[in-house]
mmCIF file with all atom_site columns, C-alpha atoms in Angstrom:
data_model
loop_
_atom_site.group_PDB
_atom_site.id
_atom_site.type_symbol
_atom_site.label_atom_id
_atom_site.label_alt_id
_atom_site.label_comp_id
_atom_site.label_asym_id
_atom_site.label_entity_id
_atom_site.label_seq_id
_atom_site.pdbx_PDB_ins_code
_atom_site.Cartn_x
_atom_site.Cartn_y
_atom_site.Cartn_z
_atom_site.occupancy
_atom_site.B_iso_or_equiv
_atom_site.pdbx_formal_charge
_atom_site.auth_seq_id
_atom_site.auth_comp_id
_atom_site.auth_asym_id
_atom_site.auth_atom_id
_atom_site.pdbx_PDB_model_num
ATOM 1   C CA . MET Z 1 1   ? -0.250  -0.242 0.132   1.00 49.00 ? 1   MET Z CA 1
ATOM 2   C CA . THR Z 1 2   ? 1.294   3.332  -0.615  1.00 56.00 ? 2   THR Z CA 1
ATOM 3   C CA . ALA Z 1 3   ? 2.123   6.171  1.678   1.00 64.00 ? 3   ALA Z CA 1
ATOM 4   C CA . VAL Z 1 4   ? -1.209  9.220  0.274   1.00 68.00 ? 4   VAL Z CA 1
ATOM 5   C CA . ASP Z 1 5   ? -0.365  12.716 0.572   1.00 71.00 ? 5   ASP Z CA 1
ATOM 6   C CA . PRO Z 1 6   ? -3.220  14.901 3.270   1.00 72.00 ? 6   PRO Z CA 1
ATOM 7   C CA . ALA Z 1 7   ? -2.673  17.503 1.087   1.00 69.00 ? 7   ALA Z CA 1
ATOM 8   C CA . LEU Z 1 8   ? -3.534  16.496 -2.868  1.00 68.00 ? 8   LEU Z CA 1
ATOM 9   C CA . THR Z 1 9   ? -6.000  13.848 -1.240  1.00 85.00 ? 9   THR Z CA 1
ATOM 10  C CA . ALA Z 1 10  ? -7.788  17.686 0.287   1.00 84.00 ? 10  ALA Z CA 1
ATOM 11  C CA . LEU Z 1 11  ? -6.284  19.268 -3.340  1.00 86.00 ? 11  LEU Z CA 1
ATOM 12  C CA . ALA Z 1 12  ? -8.184  16.555 -5.621  1.00 88.00 ? 12  ALA Z CA 1
ATOM 13  C CA . GLN Z 1 13  ? -12.011 16.826 -3.685  1.00 88.00 ? 13  GLN Z CA 1
ATOM 14  C CA . GLY Z 1 14  ? -11.746 20.472 -3.827  1.00 88.00 ? 14  GLY Z CA 1
ATOM 15  C CA . TRP Z 1 15  ? -10.752 20.058 -7.131  1.00 90.00 ? 15  TRP Z CA 1
ATOM 16  C CA . THR Z 1 16  ? -14.210 17.255 -7.853  1.00 91.00 ? 16  THR Z CA 1
ATOM 17  C CA . ALA Z 1 17  ? -16.613 20.006 -5.709  1.00 91.00 ? 17  ALA Z CA 1
ATOM 18  C CA . LEU Z 1 18  ? -15.762 22.036 -8.079  1.00 92.00 ? 18  LEU Z CA 1
ATOM 19  C CA . SER Z 1 19  ? -16.115 19.857 -10.891 1.00 94.00 ? 19  SER Z CA 1
ATOM 20  C CA . LEU Z 1 20  ? -19.084 19.026 -9.546  1.00 93.00 ? 20  LEU Z CA 1
ATOM 21  C CA . LEU Z 1 21  ? -20.282 22.873 -8.833  1.00 94.00 ? 21  LEU Z CA 1
ATOM 22  C CA . HIS Z 1 22  ? -20.129 23.664 -12.165 1.00 95.00 ? 22  HIS Z CA 1
ATOM 23  C CA . GLY Z 1 23  ? -20.793 20.604 -13.991 1.00 95.00 ? 23  GLY Z CA 1
ATOM 24  C CA . ARG Z 1 24  ? -24.998 21.534 -11.918 1.00 95.00 ? 24  ARG Z CA 1
ATOM 25  C CA . ILE Z 1 25  ? -24.235 25.248 -12.642 1.00 96.00 ? 25  ILE Z CA 1
ATOM 26  C CA . GLU Z 1 26  ? -23.932 24.749 -16.279 1.00 96.00 ? 26  GLU Z CA 1
ATOM 27  C CA . ALA Z 1 27  ? -26.809 22.482 -16.726 1.00 97.00 ? 27  ALA Z CA 1
ATOM 28  C CA . HIS Z 1 28  ? -28.880 24.424 -14.871 1.00 97.00 ? 28  HIS Z CA 1
ATOM 29  C CA . ILE Z 1 29  ? -28.284 26.677 -17.371 1.00 98.00 ? 29  ILE Z CA 1
ATOM 30  C CA . GLU Z 1 30  ? -28.785 25.306 -20.019 1.00 98.00 ? 30  GLU Z CA 1
ATOM 31  C CA . ARG Z 1 31  ? -32.254 24.142 -19.749 1.00 98.00 ? 31  ARG Z CA 1
ATOM 32  C CA . ALA Z 1 32  ? -33.531 27.447 -18.603 1.00 98.00 ? 32  ALA Z CA 1
ATOM 33  C CA . LEU Z 1 33  ? -31.578 28.702 -21.700 1.00 98.00 ? 33  LEU Z CA 1
ATOM 34  C CA . GLN Z 1 34  ? -32.796 25.634 -24.161 1.00 98.00 ? 34  GLN Z CA 1
ATOM 35  C CA . SER Z 1 35  ? -36.336 25.778 -23.065 1.00 98.00 ? 35  SER Z CA 1
ATOM 36  C CA . GLY Z 1 36  ? -36.572 29.718 -23.330 1.00 97.00 ? 36  GLY Z CA 1
ATOM 37  C CA . HIS Z 1 37  ? -35.332 31.218 -25.624 1.00 98.00 ? 37  HIS Z CA 1
ATOM 38  C CA . GLY Z 1 38  ? -33.980 27.810 -28.115 1.00 97.00 ? 38  GLY Z CA 1
ATOM 39  C CA . LEU Z 1 39  ? -29.639 28.944 -27.243 1.00 97.00 ? 39  LEU Z CA 1
ATOM 40  C CA . SER Z 1 40  ? -26.720 26.903 -25.461 1.00 97.00 ? 40  SER Z CA 1
ATOM 41  C CA . VAL Z 1 41  ? -25.490 27.992 -22.557 1.00 96.00 ? 41  VAL Z CA 1
ATOM 42  C CA . ARG Z 1 42  ? -22.195 28.718 -25.786 1.00 96.00 ? 42  ARG Z CA 1
ATOM 43  C CA . GLU Z 1 43  ? -23.926 29.958 -27.952 1.00 97.00 ? 43  GLU Z CA 1
ATOM 44  C CA . TYR Z 1 44  ? -25.853 32.816 -25.505 1.00 97.00 ? 44  TYR Z CA 1
ATOM 45  C CA . SER Z 1 45  ? -22.018 33.064 -23.545 1.00 96.00 ? 45  SER Z CA 1
ATOM 46  C CA . LEU Z 1 46  ? -20.589 34.108 -26.995 1.00 96.00 ? 46  LEU Z CA 1
ATOM 47  C CA . LEU Z 1 47  ? -23.437 36.299 -28.098 1.00 97.00 ? 47  LEU Z CA 1
ATOM 48  C CA . ASP Z 1 48  ? -22.908 38.669 -24.890 1.00 96.00 ? 48  ASP Z CA 1
ATOM 49  C CA . VAL Z 1 49  ? -19.144 38.676 -25.367 1.00 94.00 ? 49  VAL Z CA 1
ATOM 50  C CA . LEU Z 1 50  ? -19.546 39.745 -29.117 1.00 95.00 ? 50  LEU Z CA 1
ATOM 51  C CA . SER Z 1 51  ? -22.120 42.284 -26.908 1.00 94.00 ? 51  SER Z CA 1
ATOM 52  C CA . ARG Z 1 52  ? -19.051 43.901 -25.339 1.00 91.00 ? 52  ARG Z CA 1
ATOM 53  C CA . GLN Z 1 53  ? -17.853 44.932 -28.053 1.00 87.00 ? 53  GLN Z CA 1
ATOM 54  C CA . HIS Z 1 54  ? -17.074 48.642 -28.995 1.00 75.00 ? 54  HIS Z CA 1
ATOM 55  C CA . ASP Z 1 55  ? -15.944 50.098 -32.302 1.00 71.00 ? 55  ASP Z CA 1
ATOM 56  C CA . GLY Z 1 56  ? -13.150 52.710 -29.998 1.00 70.00 ? 56  GLY Z CA 1
ATOM 57  C CA . GLU Z 1 57  ? -9.281  51.510 -29.846 1.00 71.00 ? 57  GLU Z CA 1
ATOM 58  C CA . GLY Z 1 58  ? -9.231  47.843 -28.818 1.00 68.00 ? 58  GLY Z CA 1
ATOM 59  C CA . GLY Z 1 59  ? -13.160 47.537 -28.370 1.00 75.00 ? 59  GLY Z CA 1
ATOM 60  C CA . HIS Z 1 60  ? -13.533 44.558 -31.584 1.00 81.00 ? 60  HIS Z CA 1
ATOM 61  C CA . LEU Z 1 61  ? -12.143 41.015 -30.347 1.00 84.00 ? 61  LEU Z CA 1
ATOM 62  C CA . GLN Z 1 62  ? -10.495 38.954 -32.567 1.00 82.00 ? 62  GLN Z CA 1
ATOM 63  C CA . MET Z 1 63  ? -11.181 34.927 -32.658 1.00 84.00 ? 63  MET Z CA 1
ATOM 64  C CA . LYS Z 1 64  ? -8.535  33.794 -30.479 1.00 86.00 ? 64  LYS Z CA 1
ATOM 65  C CA . GLN Z 1 65  ? -9.974  36.908 -27.953 1.00 87.00 ? 65  GLN Z CA 1
ATOM 66  C CA . VAL Z 1 66  ? -13.290 35.634 -28.564 1.00 89.00 ? 66  VAL Z CA 1
ATOM 67  C CA . ALA Z 1 67  ? -12.167 31.900 -28.252 1.00 90.00 ? 67  ALA Z CA 1
ATOM 68  C CA . ASP Z 1 68  ? -10.611 32.466 -24.127 1.00 91.00 ? 68  ASP Z CA 1
ATOM 69  C CA . ALA Z 1 69  ? -13.392 34.726 -23.028 1.00 90.00 ? 69  ALA Z CA 1
ATOM 70  C CA . VAL Z 1 70  ? -16.382 31.726 -24.220 1.00 91.00 ? 70  VAL Z CA 1
ATOM 71  C CA . VAL Z 1 71  ? -14.357 28.981 -22.640 1.00 91.00 ? 71  VAL Z CA 1
ATOM 72  C CA . LEU Z 1 72  ? -13.409 26.756 -26.569 1.00 92.00 ? 72  LEU Z CA 1
ATOM 73  C CA . SER Z 1 73  ? -11.286 26.120 -28.722 1.00 93.00 ? 73  SER Z CA 1
ATOM 74  C CA . GLN Z 1 74  ? -10.166 28.263 -31.948 1.00 91.00 ? 74  GLN Z CA 1
ATOM 75  C CA . SER Z 1 75  ? -12.060 25.943 -34.028 1.00 93.00 ? 75  SER Z CA 1
ATOM 76  C CA . ALA Z 1 76  ? -15.245 25.270 -32.096 1.00 95.00 ? 76  ALA Z CA 1
ATOM 77  C CA . THR Z 1 77  ? -15.707 29.561 -31.433 1.00 93.00 ? 77  THR Z CA 1
ATOM 78  C CA . THR Z 1 78  ? -15.526 29.634 -35.702 1.00 92.00 ? 78  THR Z CA 1
ATOM 79  C CA . ARG Z 1 79  ? -18.399 26.962 -36.466 1.00 95.00 ? 79  ARG Z CA 1
ATOM 80  C CA . LEU Z 1 80  ? -20.100 28.491 -32.733 1.00 96.00 ? 80  LEU Z CA 1
ATOM 81  C CA . VAL Z 1 81  ? -19.748 32.037 -35.144 1.00 95.00 ? 81  VAL Z CA 1
ATOM 82  C CA . THR Z 1 82  ? -20.528 30.238 -38.297 1.00 95.00 ? 82  THR Z CA 1
ATOM 83  C CA . ARG Z 1 83  ? -23.804 28.890 -36.792 1.00 96.00 ? 83  ARG Z CA 1
ATOM 84  C CA . LEU Z 1 84  ? -24.974 31.517 -35.018 1.00 97.00 ? 84  LEU Z CA 1
ATOM 85  C CA . GLU Z 1 85  ? -24.572 33.999 -38.265 1.00 96.00 ? 85  GLU Z CA 1
ATOM 86  C CA . ASP Z 1 86  ? -26.953 31.126 -39.848 1.00 97.00 ? 86  ASP Z CA 1
ATOM 87  C CA . ARG Z 1 87  ? -29.045 31.750 -37.833 1.00 97.00 ? 87  ARG Z CA 1
ATOM 88  C CA . GLY Z 1 88  ? -29.062 35.707 -38.445 1.00 97.00 ? 88  GLY Z CA 1
ATOM 89  C CA . LEU Z 1 89  ? -27.833 36.540 -34.546 1.00 97.00 ? 89  LEU Z CA 1
ATOM 90  C CA . LEU Z 1 90  ? -24.093 37.393 -36.063 1.00 96.00 ? 90  LEU Z CA 1
ATOM 91  C CA . MET Z 1 91  ? -22.277 39.518 -38.871 1.00 93.00 ? 91  MET Z CA 1
ATOM 92  C CA . ARG Z 1 92  ? -19.287 39.236 -39.634 1.00 88.00 ? 92  ARG Z CA 1
ATOM 93  C CA . TYR Z 1 93  ? -17.627 42.149 -42.072 1.00 82.00 ? 93  TYR Z CA 1
ATOM 94  C CA . LEU Z 1 94  ? -13.542 42.496 -43.526 1.00 80.00 ? 94  LEU Z CA 1
ATOM 95  C CA . CYS Z 1 95  ? -12.573 44.672 -40.491 1.00 75.00 ? 95  CYS Z CA 1
ATOM 96  C CA . PRO Z 1 96  ? -12.223 48.752 -41.804 1.00 75.00 ? 96  PRO Z CA 1
ATOM 97  C CA . THR Z 1 97  ? -7.451  48.547 -41.421 1.00 75.00 ? 97  THR Z CA 1
ATOM 98  C CA . ASP Z 1 98  ? -6.112  45.177 -42.002 1.00 73.00 ? 98  ASP Z CA 1
ATOM 99  C CA . ARG Z 1 99  ? -8.362  42.887 -44.734 1.00 73.00 ? 99  ARG Z CA 1
ATOM 100 C CA . ARG Z 1 100 ? -6.970  40.459 -43.553 1.00 73.00 ? 100 ARG Z CA 1
ATOM 101 C CA . GLY Z 1 101 ? -9.168  40.580 -40.342 1.00 75.00 ? 101 GLY Z CA 1
ATOM 102 C CA . ILE Z 1 102 ? -12.960 39.527 -39.830 1.00 80.00 ? 102 ILE Z CA 1
ATOM 103 C CA . TYR Z 1 103 ? -14.772 41.441 -37.370 1.00 83.00 ? 103 TYR Z CA 1
ATOM 104 C CA . THR Z 1 104 ? -17.794 39.342 -35.275 1.00 89.00 ? 104 THR Z CA 1
ATOM 105 C CA . ASN Z 1 105 ? -21.010 41.428 -34.547 1.00 91.00 ? 105 ASN Z CA 1
ATOM 106 C CA . VAL Z 1 106 ? -24.246 40.268 -33.398 1.00 95.00 ? 106 VAL Z CA 1
ATOM 107 C CA . SER Z 1 107 ? -26.920 41.450 -35.503 1.00 96.00 ? 107 SER Z CA 1
ATOM 108 C CA . ASP Z 1 108 ? -30.077 43.315 -34.055 1.00 96.00 ? 108 ASP Z CA 1
ATOM 109 C CA . ALA Z 1 109 ? -32.346 39.539 -33.765 1.00 97.00 ? 109 ALA Z CA 1
ATOM 110 C CA . GLY Z 1 110 ? -28.700 38.750 -31.685 1.00 97.00 ? 110 GLY Z CA 1
ATOM 111 C CA . LEU Z 1 111 ? -29.014 41.890 -29.511 1.00 97.00 ? 111 LEU Z CA 1
ATOM 112 C CA . ARG Z 1 112 ? -33.165 41.434 -28.617 1.00 98.00 ? 112 ARG Z CA 1
ATOM 113 C CA . LEU Z 1 113 ? -33.177 37.505 -27.690 1.00 98.00 ? 113 LEU Z CA 1
ATOM 114 C CA . LEU Z 1 114 ? -29.760 38.059 -26.318 1.00 98.00 ? 114 LEU Z CA 1
ATOM 115 C CA . GLU Z 1 115 ? -31.674 39.952 -23.365 1.00 97.00 ? 115 GLU Z CA 1
ATOM 116 C CA . GLU Z 1 116 ? -34.897 39.025 -23.412 1.00 98.00 ? 116 GLU Z CA 1
ATOM 117 C CA . ALA Z 1 117 ? -32.300 35.867 -22.598 1.00 98.00 ? 117 ALA Z CA 1
ATOM 118 C CA . ARG Z 1 118 ? -29.815 37.567 -19.982 1.00 97.00 ? 118 ARG Z CA 1
ATOM 119 C CA . PRO Z 1 119 ? -33.005 37.433 -17.071 1.00 98.00 ? 119 PRO Z CA 1
ATOM 120 C CA . THR Z 1 120 ? -33.419 33.579 -17.223 1.00 98.00 ? 120 THR Z CA 1
ATOM 121 C CA . ASN Z 1 121 ? -29.383 33.590 -17.153 1.00 97.00 ? 121 ASN Z CA 1
ATOM 122 C CA . GLU Z 1 122 ? -29.628 34.988 -13.812 1.00 96.00 ? 122 GLU Z CA 1
ATOM 123 C CA . ALA Z 1 123 ? -32.737 33.642 -12.672 1.00 96.00 ? 123 ALA Z CA 1
ATOM 124 C CA . ALA Z 1 124 ? -31.293 29.524 -12.554 1.00 97.00 ? 124 ALA Z CA 1
ATOM 125 C CA . LEU Z 1 125 ? -27.839 30.946 -12.514 1.00 95.00 ? 125 LEU Z CA 1
ATOM 126 C CA . ARG Z 1 126 ? -28.830 31.848 -9.074  1.00 94.00 ? 126 ARG Z CA 1
ATOM 127 C CA . GLU Z 1 127 ? -31.083 28.863 -8.596  1.00 96.00 ? 127 GLU Z CA 1
ATOM 128 C CA . ALA Z 1 128 ? -28.465 26.656 -9.414  1.00 95.00 ? 128 ALA Z CA 1
ATOM 129 C CA . LEU Z 1 129 ? -26.255 27.932 -6.418  1.00 94.00 ? 129 LEU Z CA 1
ATOM 130 C CA . ALA Z 1 130 ? -29.372 28.024 -4.367  1.00 94.00 ? 130 ALA Z CA 1
ATOM 131 C CA . GLU Z 1 131 ? -29.459 24.585 -4.778  1.00 94.00 ? 131 GLU Z CA 1
ATOM 132 C CA . ALA Z 1 132 ? -26.002 23.681 -5.021  1.00 94.00 ? 132 ALA Z CA 1
ATOM 133 C CA . ALA Z 1 133 ? -25.521 25.468 -0.902  1.00 93.00 ? 133 ALA Z CA 1
ATOM 134 C CA . ASP Z 1 134 ? -27.401 23.187 -0.055  1.00 94.00 ? 134 ASP Z CA 1
ATOM 135 C CA . ASP Z 1 135 ? -24.828 20.591 -0.428  1.00 91.00 ? 135 ASP Z CA 1
ATOM 136 C CA . GLU Z 1 136 ? -22.396 20.703 2.415   1.00 90.00 ? 136 GLU Z CA 1
ATOM 137 C CA . ARG Z 1 137 ? -19.973 20.298 -0.761  1.00 87.00 ? 137 ARG Z CA 1
ATOM 138 C CA . LEU Z 1 138 ? -20.195 23.262 -2.060  1.00 90.00 ? 138 LEU Z CA 1
ATOM 139 C CA . THR Z 1 139 ? -21.387 25.600 0.634   1.00 92.00 ? 139 THR Z CA 1
ATOM 140 C CA . PRO Z 1 140 ? -17.855 26.820 0.256   1.00 91.00 ? 140 PRO Z CA 1
ATOM 141 C CA . LEU Z 1 141 ? -17.535 27.159 -3.094  1.00 90.00 ? 141 LEU Z CA 1
ATOM 142 C CA . VAL Z 1 142 ? -20.651 28.824 -3.728  1.00 92.00 ? 142 VAL Z CA 1
ATOM 143 C CA . ARG Z 1 143 ? -19.713 31.991 -1.149  1.00 91.00 ? 143 ARG Z CA 1
ATOM 144 C CA . ALA Z 1 144 ? -16.453 31.604 -2.991  1.00 89.00 ? 144 ALA Z CA 1
ATOM 145 C CA . VAL Z 1 145 ? -18.178 32.315 -6.104  1.00 88.00 ? 145 VAL Z CA 1
ATOM 146 C CA . GLU Z 1 146 ? -21.389 34.141 -4.445  1.00 87.00 ? 146 GLU Z CA 1
ATOM 147 C CA . GLY Z 1 147 ? -19.053 36.819 -3.568  1.00 85.00 ? 147 GLY Z CA 1
ATOM 148 C CA . ALA Z 1 148 ? -15.976 37.118 -5.614  1.00 81.00 ? 148 ALA Z CA 1
ATOM 149 C CA . GLY Z 1 149 ? -17.848 40.337 -7.697  1.00 73.00 ? 149 GLY Z CA 1
ATOM 150 C CA . VAL Z 1 150 ? -15.074 40.309 -9.769  1.00 61.00 ? 150 VAL Z CA 1
ATOM 151 C CA . PRO Z 1 151 ? -15.734 41.745 -13.479 1.00 61.00 ? 151 PRO Z CA 1
ATOM 152 C CA . MET Z 1 152 ? -14.774 39.587 -16.298 1.00 57.00 ? 152 MET Z CA 1
ATOM 153 C CA . THR Z 1 153 ? -12.939 41.085 -19.024 1.00 57.00 ? 153 THR Z CA 1
ATOM 154 C CA . VAL Z 1 154 ? -11.918 40.125 -22.124 1.00 53.00 ? 154 VAL Z CA 1
ATOM 155 C CA . PRO Z 1 155 ? -8.784  38.914 -22.028 1.00 51.00 ? 155 PRO Z CA 1
ATOM 156 C CA . ALA Z 1 156 ? -5.992  40.649 -24.172 1.00 52.00 ? 156 ALA Z CA 1
ATOM 157 C CA . ALA Z 1 157 ? -4.394  39.280 -27.746 1.00 50.00 ? 157 ALA Z CA 1
#
């Protein structure tokens, strides 16, 4: 029998709890967004990230930045953009200063859908956290999430 390092065991248990919390929250939000708006969590996240772009300095995001913000690979993000573009929720256009660059913006229909879905996303998140708080393994993580209040920004290129 090998000796087990208690610190590593605690670390592994913490990671398992974090993974469990994430999975529960994501599944709860997914069901709410799908049933109420026909959106997946990833689609909602992509629309949300792209809706925060602006025309000022550094205001438009490169695909790598978008991929980092929605926690997908660049190729998966490109496929997701294409699906939402096919639904009329996004549009792509050439960068006016660099013809090799392509920007993606949320269409008016995408902005309307996003605004309709925001309250659903918020309510589902609150519900999922409330349910998770009842599980003593997850309570400390729920408190950490609720107390974080960290503004999320898109990582620089």
